[in-house]
mmCIF file of C-alpha atoms and ligand atoms in Angstrom:
data_model
loop_
_atom_site.group_PDB
_atom_site.id
_atom_site.type_symbol
_atom_site.label_atom_id
_atom_site.label_comp_id
_atom_site.label_asym_id
_atom_site.label_seq_id
_atom_site.Cartn_x
_atom_site.Cartn_y
_atom_site.Cartn_z
ATOM 1 C CA MET A 1 -17.353 -13.340 -2.742
ATOM 2 C CA ILE A 2 -14.627 -12.777 -5.343
ATOM 3 C CA THR A 3 -13.608 -15.735 -7.503
ATOM 4 C CA LEU A 4 -9.991 -15.798 -8.629
ATOM 5 C CA HIS A 5 -9.534 -17.816 -11.825
ATOM 6 C CA GLY A 6 -6.205 -19.170 -12.983
ATOM 7 C CA PHE A 7 -3.431 -21.413 -11.736
ATOM 8 C CA ALA A 8 -0.890 -21.100 -8.939
ATOM 9 C CA ALA A 9 2.172 -21.609 -11.170
ATOM 10 C CA SER A 10 1.399 -18.187 -12.692
ATOM 11 C CA ASN A 11 3.170 -15.252 -11.063
ATOM 12 C CA TYR A 12 0.464 -12.873 -12.343
ATOM 13 C CA TYR A 13 -2.167 -15.023 -10.626
ATOM 14 C CA ASN A 14 -0.065 -15.075 -7.483
ATOM 15 C CA LEU A 15 0.317 -11.338 -7.223
ATOM 16 C CA VAL A 16 -3.457 -10.860 -7.281
ATOM 17 C CA LYS A 17 -3.854 -13.682 -4.766
ATOM 18 C CA HIS A 18 -1.236 -11.979 -2.556
ATOM 19 C CA VAL A 19 -3.256 -8.728 -2.644
ATOM 20 C CA LEU A 20 -6.498 -10.529 -1.750
ATOM 21 C CA ILE A 21 -4.863 -12.325 1.176
ATOM 22 C CA TYR A 22 -3.126 -9.130 2.358
ATOM 23 C CA LYS A 23 -6.453 -7.291 2.419
ATOM 24 C CA GLU A 24 -8.047 -10.234 4.235
ATOM 25 C CA LEU A 25 -10.759 -10.511 1.589
ATOM 26 C CA PRO A 26 -12.655 -13.782 1.307
ATOM 27 C CA PHE A 27 -12.206 -15.342 -2.144
ATOM 28 C CA GLU A 28 -12.444 -18.705 -3.839
ATOM 29 C CA GLU A 29 -10.044 -20.088 -6.413
ATOM 30 C CA ASN A 30 -11.155 -21.636 -9.690
ATOM 31 C CA LEU A 31 -8.430 -23.639 -11.423
ATOM 32 C CA LEU A 32 -8.287 -22.625 -15.092
ATOM 33 C CA TYR A 33 -5.428 -22.949 -17.580
ATOM 34 C CA GLY A 34 -4.646 -20.995 -20.732
ATOM 35 C CA GLY A 35 -6.328 -22.272 -23.868
ATOM 36 C CA SER A 36 -9.551 -23.444 -22.215
ATOM 37 C CA ALA A 37 -12.918 -22.368 -23.591
ATOM 38 C CA GLU A 38 -14.057 -21.547 -20.053
ATOM 39 C CA LEU A 39 -11.208 -19.043 -19.720
ATOM 40 C CA LEU A 40 -11.847 -17.440 -23.106
ATOM 41 C CA ALA A 41 -15.456 -16.849 -22.084
ATOM 42 C CA ILE A 42 -14.329 -14.588 -19.223
ATOM 43 C CA SER A 43 -10.915 -13.277 -20.335
ATOM 44 C CA PRO A 44 -10.785 -11.428 -23.681
ATOM 45 C CA ALA A 45 -7.110 -12.262 -24.226
ATOM 46 C CA GLY A 46 -7.438 -15.783 -22.835
ATOM 47 C CA LYS A 47 -4.976 -14.985 -20.047
ATOM 48 C CA VAL A 48 -5.038 -15.568 -16.308
ATOM 49 C CA PRO A 49 -5.671 -14.150 -13.783
ATOM 50 C CA VAL A 50 -9.308 -13.168 -14.006
ATOM 51 C CA ILE A 51 -11.527 -12.256 -11.107
ATOM 52 C CA THR A 52 -15.307 -12.501 -11.002
ATOM 53 C CA THR A 53 -16.824 -9.923 -8.695
ATOM 54 C CA ASP A 54 -19.923 -10.199 -6.484
ATOM 55 C CA GLU A 55 -21.867 -8.501 -9.307
ATOM 56 C CA GLY A 56 -20.725 -11.132 -11.807
ATOM 57 C CA LEU A 57 -18.279 -8.830 -13.606
ATOM 58 C CA HIS A 58 -15.176 -10.545 -15.043
ATOM 59 C CA ILE A 59 -11.954 -8.517 -14.897
ATOM 60 C CA SER A 60 -8.597 -9.527 -16.349
ATOM 61 C CA GLU A 61 -5.115 -7.917 -16.511
ATOM 62 C CA SER A 62 -3.395 -8.125 -13.161
ATOM 63 C CA SER A 63 -2.636 -4.407 -12.663
ATOM 64 C CA VAL A 64 -6.245 -3.520 -13.527
ATOM 65 C CA ILE A 65 -7.469 -6.124 -11.045
ATOM 66 C CA CYS A 66 -5.150 -4.649 -8.387
ATOM 67 C CA ASP A 67 -6.643 -1.185 -8.947
ATOM 68 C CA PHE A 68 -10.190 -2.563 -8.866
ATOM 69 C CA ILE A 69 -9.539 -4.355 -5.566
ATOM 70 C CA GLU A 70 -8.031 -1.214 -4.036
ATOM 71 C CA GLU A 71 -10.906 1.008 -5.166
ATOM 72 C CA THR A 72 -13.561 -1.464 -4.044
ATOM 73 C CA TYR A 73 -11.894 -2.474 -0.785
ATOM 74 C CA PRO A 74 -9.917 0.575 0.427
ATOM 75 C CA ALA A 75 -9.242 -0.840 3.925
ATOM 76 C CA MET A 76 -5.587 -1.837 4.435
ATOM 77 C CA PRO A 77 -4.574 0.545 1.635
ATOM 78 C CA LEU A 78 -1.896 -0.472 -0.822
ATOM 79 C CA TYR A 79 -1.558 2.920 -2.498
ATOM 80 C CA PRO A 80 -0.457 6.206 -0.851
ATOM 81 C CA ASP A 81 -3.046 8.978 -0.213
ATOM 82 C CA ASN A 82 -1.145 11.475 -2.302
ATOM 83 C CA ALA A 83 -1.804 11.334 -6.074
ATOM 84 C CA GLY A 84 1.823 12.039 -6.952
ATOM 85 C CA GLU A 85 3.045 9.254 -4.673
ATOM 86 C CA ARG A 86 0.423 6.916 -6.133
ATOM 87 C CA ALA A 87 1.796 7.721 -9.580
ATOM 88 C CA VAL A 88 5.300 6.737 -8.430
ATOM 89 C CA VAL A 89 3.956 3.373 -7.221
ATOM 90 C CA ARG A 90 2.241 2.788 -10.576
ATOM 91 C CA GLN A 91 5.329 3.944 -12.463
ATOM 92 C CA ILE A 92 7.434 1.320 -10.661
ATOM 93 C CA MET A 93 4.856 -1.374 -11.419
ATOM 94 C CA LYS A 94 4.749 -0.392 -15.102
ATOM 95 C CA ILE A 95 8.532 -0.285 -15.426
ATOM 96 C CA ALA A 96 8.835 -3.675 -13.718
ATOM 97 C CA GLU A 97 6.307 -5.128 -16.157
ATOM 98 C CA LEU A 98 7.813 -3.625 -19.327
ATOM 99 C CA TYR A 99 11.533 -3.855 -18.608
ATOM 100 C CA PHE A 100 11.793 -6.743 -16.121
ATOM 101 C CA GLU A 101 8.897 -9.151 -16.586
ATOM 102 C CA LEU A 102 8.288 -9.080 -20.333
ATOM 103 C CA PRO A 103 11.922 -9.388 -21.516
ATOM 104 C CA SER A 104 12.528 -12.255 -19.047
ATOM 105 C CA ARG A 105 9.441 -13.989 -20.423
ATOM 106 C CA ARG A 106 11.009 -14.060 -23.899
ATOM 107 C CA PHE A 107 13.085 -17.025 -22.686
ATOM 108 C CA ILE A 108 10.153 -19.135 -21.502
ATOM 109 C CA PRO A 109 9.315 -20.854 -24.823
ATOM 110 C CA TYR A 110 12.978 -21.796 -25.317
ATOM 111 C CA VAL A 111 13.351 -23.134 -21.771
ATOM 112 C CA PHE A 112 10.120 -25.138 -21.903
ATOM 113 C CA SER A 113 10.835 -26.592 -25.357
ATOM 114 C CA GLY A 114 14.527 -27.240 -24.651
ATOM 115 C CA ALA A 115 15.519 -25.187 -27.732
ATOM 116 C CA GLU A 116 18.728 -23.168 -27.680
ATOM 117 C CA ILE A 117 18.226 -19.428 -27.206
ATOM 118 C CA PRO A 118 19.708 -17.509 -30.159
ATOM 119 C CA GLU A 119 22.470 -15.087 -29.136
ATOM 120 C CA SER A 120 20.581 -12.207 -30.805
ATOM 121 C CA VAL A 121 17.605 -12.808 -28.492
ATOM 122 C CA LYS A 122 19.891 -12.856 -25.440
ATOM 123 C CA VAL A 123 21.489 -9.565 -26.498
ATOM 124 C CA GLU A 124 18.111 -7.907 -26.992
ATOM 125 C CA VAL A 125 16.709 -9.191 -23.686
ATOM 126 C CA ARG A 126 19.842 -8.074 -21.808
ATOM 127 C CA GLN A 127 19.488 -4.558 -23.242
ATOM 128 C CA VAL A 128 15.870 -4.243 -22.117
ATOM 129 C CA LEU A 129 16.661 -5.671 -18.672
ATOM 130 C CA ASN A 130 19.512 -3.179 -18.349
ATOM 131 C CA ARG A 131 17.033 -0.382 -18.893
ATOM 132 C CA GLY A 132 14.860 -1.891 -16.157
ATOM 133 C CA VAL A 133 17.804 -2.180 -13.761
ATOM 134 C CA LYS A 134 18.716 1.486 -14.278
ATOM 135 C CA ALA A 135 15.131 2.722 -13.990
ATOM 136 C CA LEU A 136 14.327 0.704 -10.870
ATOM 137 C CA SER A 137 17.652 1.721 -9.288
ATOM 138 C CA ARG A 138 16.612 5.362 -9.723
ATOM 139 C CA LEU A 139 13.070 4.876 -8.415
ATOM 140 C CA CYS A 140 13.154 2.268 -5.646
ATOM 141 C CA ARG A 141 14.161 3.184 -2.100
ATOM 142 C CA PHE A 142 13.818 -0.103 -0.182
ATOM 143 C CA SER A 143 13.588 1.763 3.143
ATOM 144 C CA PRO A 144 12.262 -0.667 4.106
ATOM 145 C CA TRP A 145 9.621 -0.926 1.325
ATOM 146 C CA ILE A 146 9.991 -0.020 -2.310
ATOM 147 C CA VAL A 147 8.768 3.577 -1.989
ATOM 148 C CA GLY A 148 9.596 4.111 1.680
ATOM 149 C CA GLU A 149 7.762 3.517 4.924
ATOM 150 C CA GLN A 150 4.479 2.168 3.515
ATOM 151 C CA LEU A 151 4.125 -1.264 1.960
ATOM 152 C CA THR A 152 2.396 -0.637 -1.374
ATOM 153 C CA MET A 153 1.066 -2.459 -4.392
ATOM 154 C CA ALA A 154 4.512 -2.002 -5.956
ATOM 155 C CA ASP A 155 6.067 -4.275 -3.304
ATOM 156 C CA ILE A 156 3.651 -7.091 -4.060
ATOM 157 C CA TYR A 157 3.765 -6.550 -7.817
ATOM 158 C CA VAL A 158 7.558 -6.353 -8.186
ATOM 159 C CA TYR A 159 8.115 -9.274 -5.811
ATOM 160 C CA HIS A 160 6.072 -11.554 -8.080
ATOM 161 C CA VAL A 161 7.626 -10.076 -11.246
ATOM 162 C CA ASN A 162 11.005 -10.979 -9.777
ATOM 163 C CA THR A 163 10.168 -14.684 -9.674
ATOM 164 C CA ILE A 164 10.160 -14.630 -13.491
ATOM 165 C CA VAL A 165 13.269 -12.415 -13.667
ATOM 166 C CA SER A 166 15.213 -14.847 -11.458
ATOM 167 C CA THR A 167 13.858 -18.077 -12.918
ATOM 168 C CA PHE A 168 14.268 -17.165 -16.587
ATOM 169 C CA GLY A 169 16.222 -13.905 -17.018
ATOM 170 C CA SER A 170 19.027 -14.450 -14.509
ATOM 171 C CA SER A 171 19.414 -18.169 -15.130
ATOM 172 C CA GLN A 172 19.661 -17.853 -18.932
ATOM 173 C CA LEU A 173 21.888 -14.774 -18.927
ATOM 174 C CA GLU A 174 24.017 -15.963 -15.990
ATOM 175 C CA TRP A 175 23.486 -12.535 -14.460
ATOM 176 C CA ASP A 176 22.173 -11.873 -10.944
ATOM 177 C CA ILE A 177 19.741 -9.193 -12.114
ATOM 178 C CA LEU A 178 18.180 -8.466 -8.706
ATOM 179 C CA ALA A 179 21.655 -7.837 -7.258
ATOM 180 C CA ALA A 180 22.192 -5.156 -9.920
ATOM 181 C CA VAL A 181 19.503 -2.951 -8.307
ATOM 182 C CA PRO A 182 20.936 -1.618 -5.025
ATOM 183 C CA GLY A 183 18.858 -2.889 -2.099
ATOM 184 C CA MET A 184 16.586 -5.106 -4.168
ATOM 185 C CA LYS A 185 18.057 -8.452 -3.233
ATOM 186 C CA ALA A 186 17.734 -7.951 0.539
ATOM 187 C CA TRP A 187 14.213 -6.520 0.111
ATOM 188 C CA ASN A 188 13.233 -9.474 -2.102
ATOM 189 C CA ASP A 189 14.533 -11.941 0.505
ATOM 190 C CA ALA A 190 12.536 -10.127 3.201
ATOM 191 C CA MET A 191 9.394 -10.235 1.033
ATOM 192 C CA SER A 192 9.844 -13.974 0.497
ATOM 193 C CA GLN A 193 9.804 -14.558 4.275
ATOM 194 C CA SER A 194 6.310 -13.129 4.812
ATOM 195 C CA VAL A 195 3.554 -15.548 5.784
ATOM 196 C CA ILE A 196 1.587 -14.585 2.666
ATOM 197 C CA SER A 197 4.537 -15.155 0.319
ATOM 198 C CA GLN A 198 5.154 -18.557 1.912
ATOM 199 C CA LYS A 199 1.512 -19.587 1.503
ATOM 200 C CA VAL A 200 1.499 -18.456 -2.149
ATOM 201 C CA GLU A 201 4.787 -20.274 -2.758
ATOM 202 C CA ALA A 202 3.470 -23.509 -1.179
ATOM 203 C CA ASP A 203 0.444 -23.365 -3.490
ATOM 204 C CA ARG A 204 2.719 -22.668 -6.479
ATOM 205 C CA LEU A 205 4.814 -25.744 -5.712
ATOM 206 C CA ALA A 206 1.684 -27.868 -5.306
ATOM 207 C CA ASN A 207 0.539 -26.818 -8.809
ATOM 208 C CA LYS A 208 3.943 -27.149 -10.507
ATOM 209 C CA THR A 209 3.764 -30.803 -11.654
ATOM 210 C CA GLU A 210 0.288 -30.455 -13.172
ATOM 211 C CA PHE A 211 1.261 -27.177 -14.851
ATOM 212 C CA MET A 212 4.403 -28.732 -16.369
ATOM 213 C CA GLN A 213 2.309 -31.637 -17.694
ATOM 214 C CA LYS A 214 0.019 -29.111 -19.420
ATOM 215 C CA VAL A 215 3.027 -27.302 -20.917
ATOM 216 C CA LYS A 216 4.504 -30.592 -22.162
ATOM 217 C CA ALA A 217 1.181 -31.609 -23.735
ATOM 218 C CA GLN A 218 0.945 -28.213 -25.476
ATOM 219 C CA PHE A 219 4.447 -28.536 -26.964
ATOM 220 C CA GLU A 220 3.769 -32.119 -28.072
ATOM 221 C CA ALA A 221 0.506 -31.066 -29.748
ATOM 222 C CA ALA A 222 2.280 -28.174 -31.504
ATOM 223 C CA ASN A 223 5.055 -30.509 -32.738
ATOM 224 C CA THR A 224 2.562 -33.087 -34.005
ATOM 225 C CA LYS A 225 0.747 -30.354 -35.923
ATOM 226 C CA LYS A 226 4.031 -29.012 -37.384
ATOM 227 C CA ASN A 227 5.143 -32.509 -38.454
ATOM 228 C CA SER A 228 1.826 -33.242 -40.140
ATOM 229 C CA LEU A 229 1.980 -30.120 -42.352
HETATM 230 N N1 GSH B 1 -0.831 -8.854 -18.988
HETATM 231 C C1 GSH B 1 -1.417 -9.999 -18.323
HETATM 232 C C2 GSH B 1 -0.494 -11.198 -18.529
HETATM 233 C C3 GSH B 1 -1.046 -12.474 -17.926
HETATM 234 C C4 GSH B 1 -0.321 -13.719 -18.441
HETATM 235 O O1 GSH B 1 0.574 -13.653 -19.285
HETATM 236 N N2 GSH B 1 -0.753 -14.868 -17.922
HETATM 237 C C5 GSH B 1 -0.211 -16.135 -18.386
HETATM 238 C C6 GSH B 1 0.128 -17.025 -17.204
HETATM 239 S S1 GSH B 1 1.461 -16.393 -16.265
HETATM 240 C C7 GSH B 1 -1.270 -16.867 -19.194
HETATM 241 O O2 GSH B 1 -2.448 -16.720 -18.961
HETATM 242 N N3 GSH B 1 -0.853 -17.684 -20.146
HETATM 243 C C8 GSH B 1 -1.747 -18.510 -20.913
HETATM 244 C C9 GSH B 1 -1.681 -18.262 -22.378
HETATM 245 O O3 GSH B 1 -0.900 -17.400 -22.817
HETATM 246 O O4 GSH B 1 -2.408 -18.953 -23.097
HETATM 247 C C10 GSH B 1 -1.671 -9.683 -16.845
HETATM 248 O O5 GSH B 1 -1.032 -8.751 -16.312
HETATM 249 O O6 GSH B 1 -2.532 -10.313 -16.211
#
């Protein structure tokens, strides 16, 4: 049975969990946070999620895990048969990661520490997000799924990317970023209604308080260290 390591407040963890549930694969969850020695032993970059396979192989990086799951468990496919169409799905996932997820994440340390976000950072993040908005507007169809009639890995991936875009990007820039991509907002709302999304969201909420305590402890430890230098 696959073991999924990480914590439910992580959107990267949740997208892999969503894929596992969608494919009806049995898996167990192992609660691990960033910075732990146990995580570093199985994740080269010390990031979650990580999965441990039946053979005892540890795999990190969410998009790599998604590909591994698809290749190993091809039933209930999440990629199209056609190689060109598969490339479009992966292109959307990559663009969402580079131009939606990562710029929005730039705000996280400021939000968690309560520090003011410098205007220069906001300008830079807005520029990158704008690129993402334009690229995704050109690529996504939302009819009804991102690439058309088949629900694909891109639907699951972008849906969980969007939690970070809304929570950090939109709120800090006072810009409804999802609404800037034609069709995305309605599709995102539909995705959020699925039984799987609701289960993943319930688990995320259940983990939120403990996760925030960990974050607070990390910031306090960093401040103590800074003050003692
Ligand atoms: N590129 C990685 C990013 C994963 C990532 O950033 N995970 C965060 C949680 S959402 C993490 O592990 N943070 C802990 C840390 O940075 O120490 C992926 O796609 O899996």
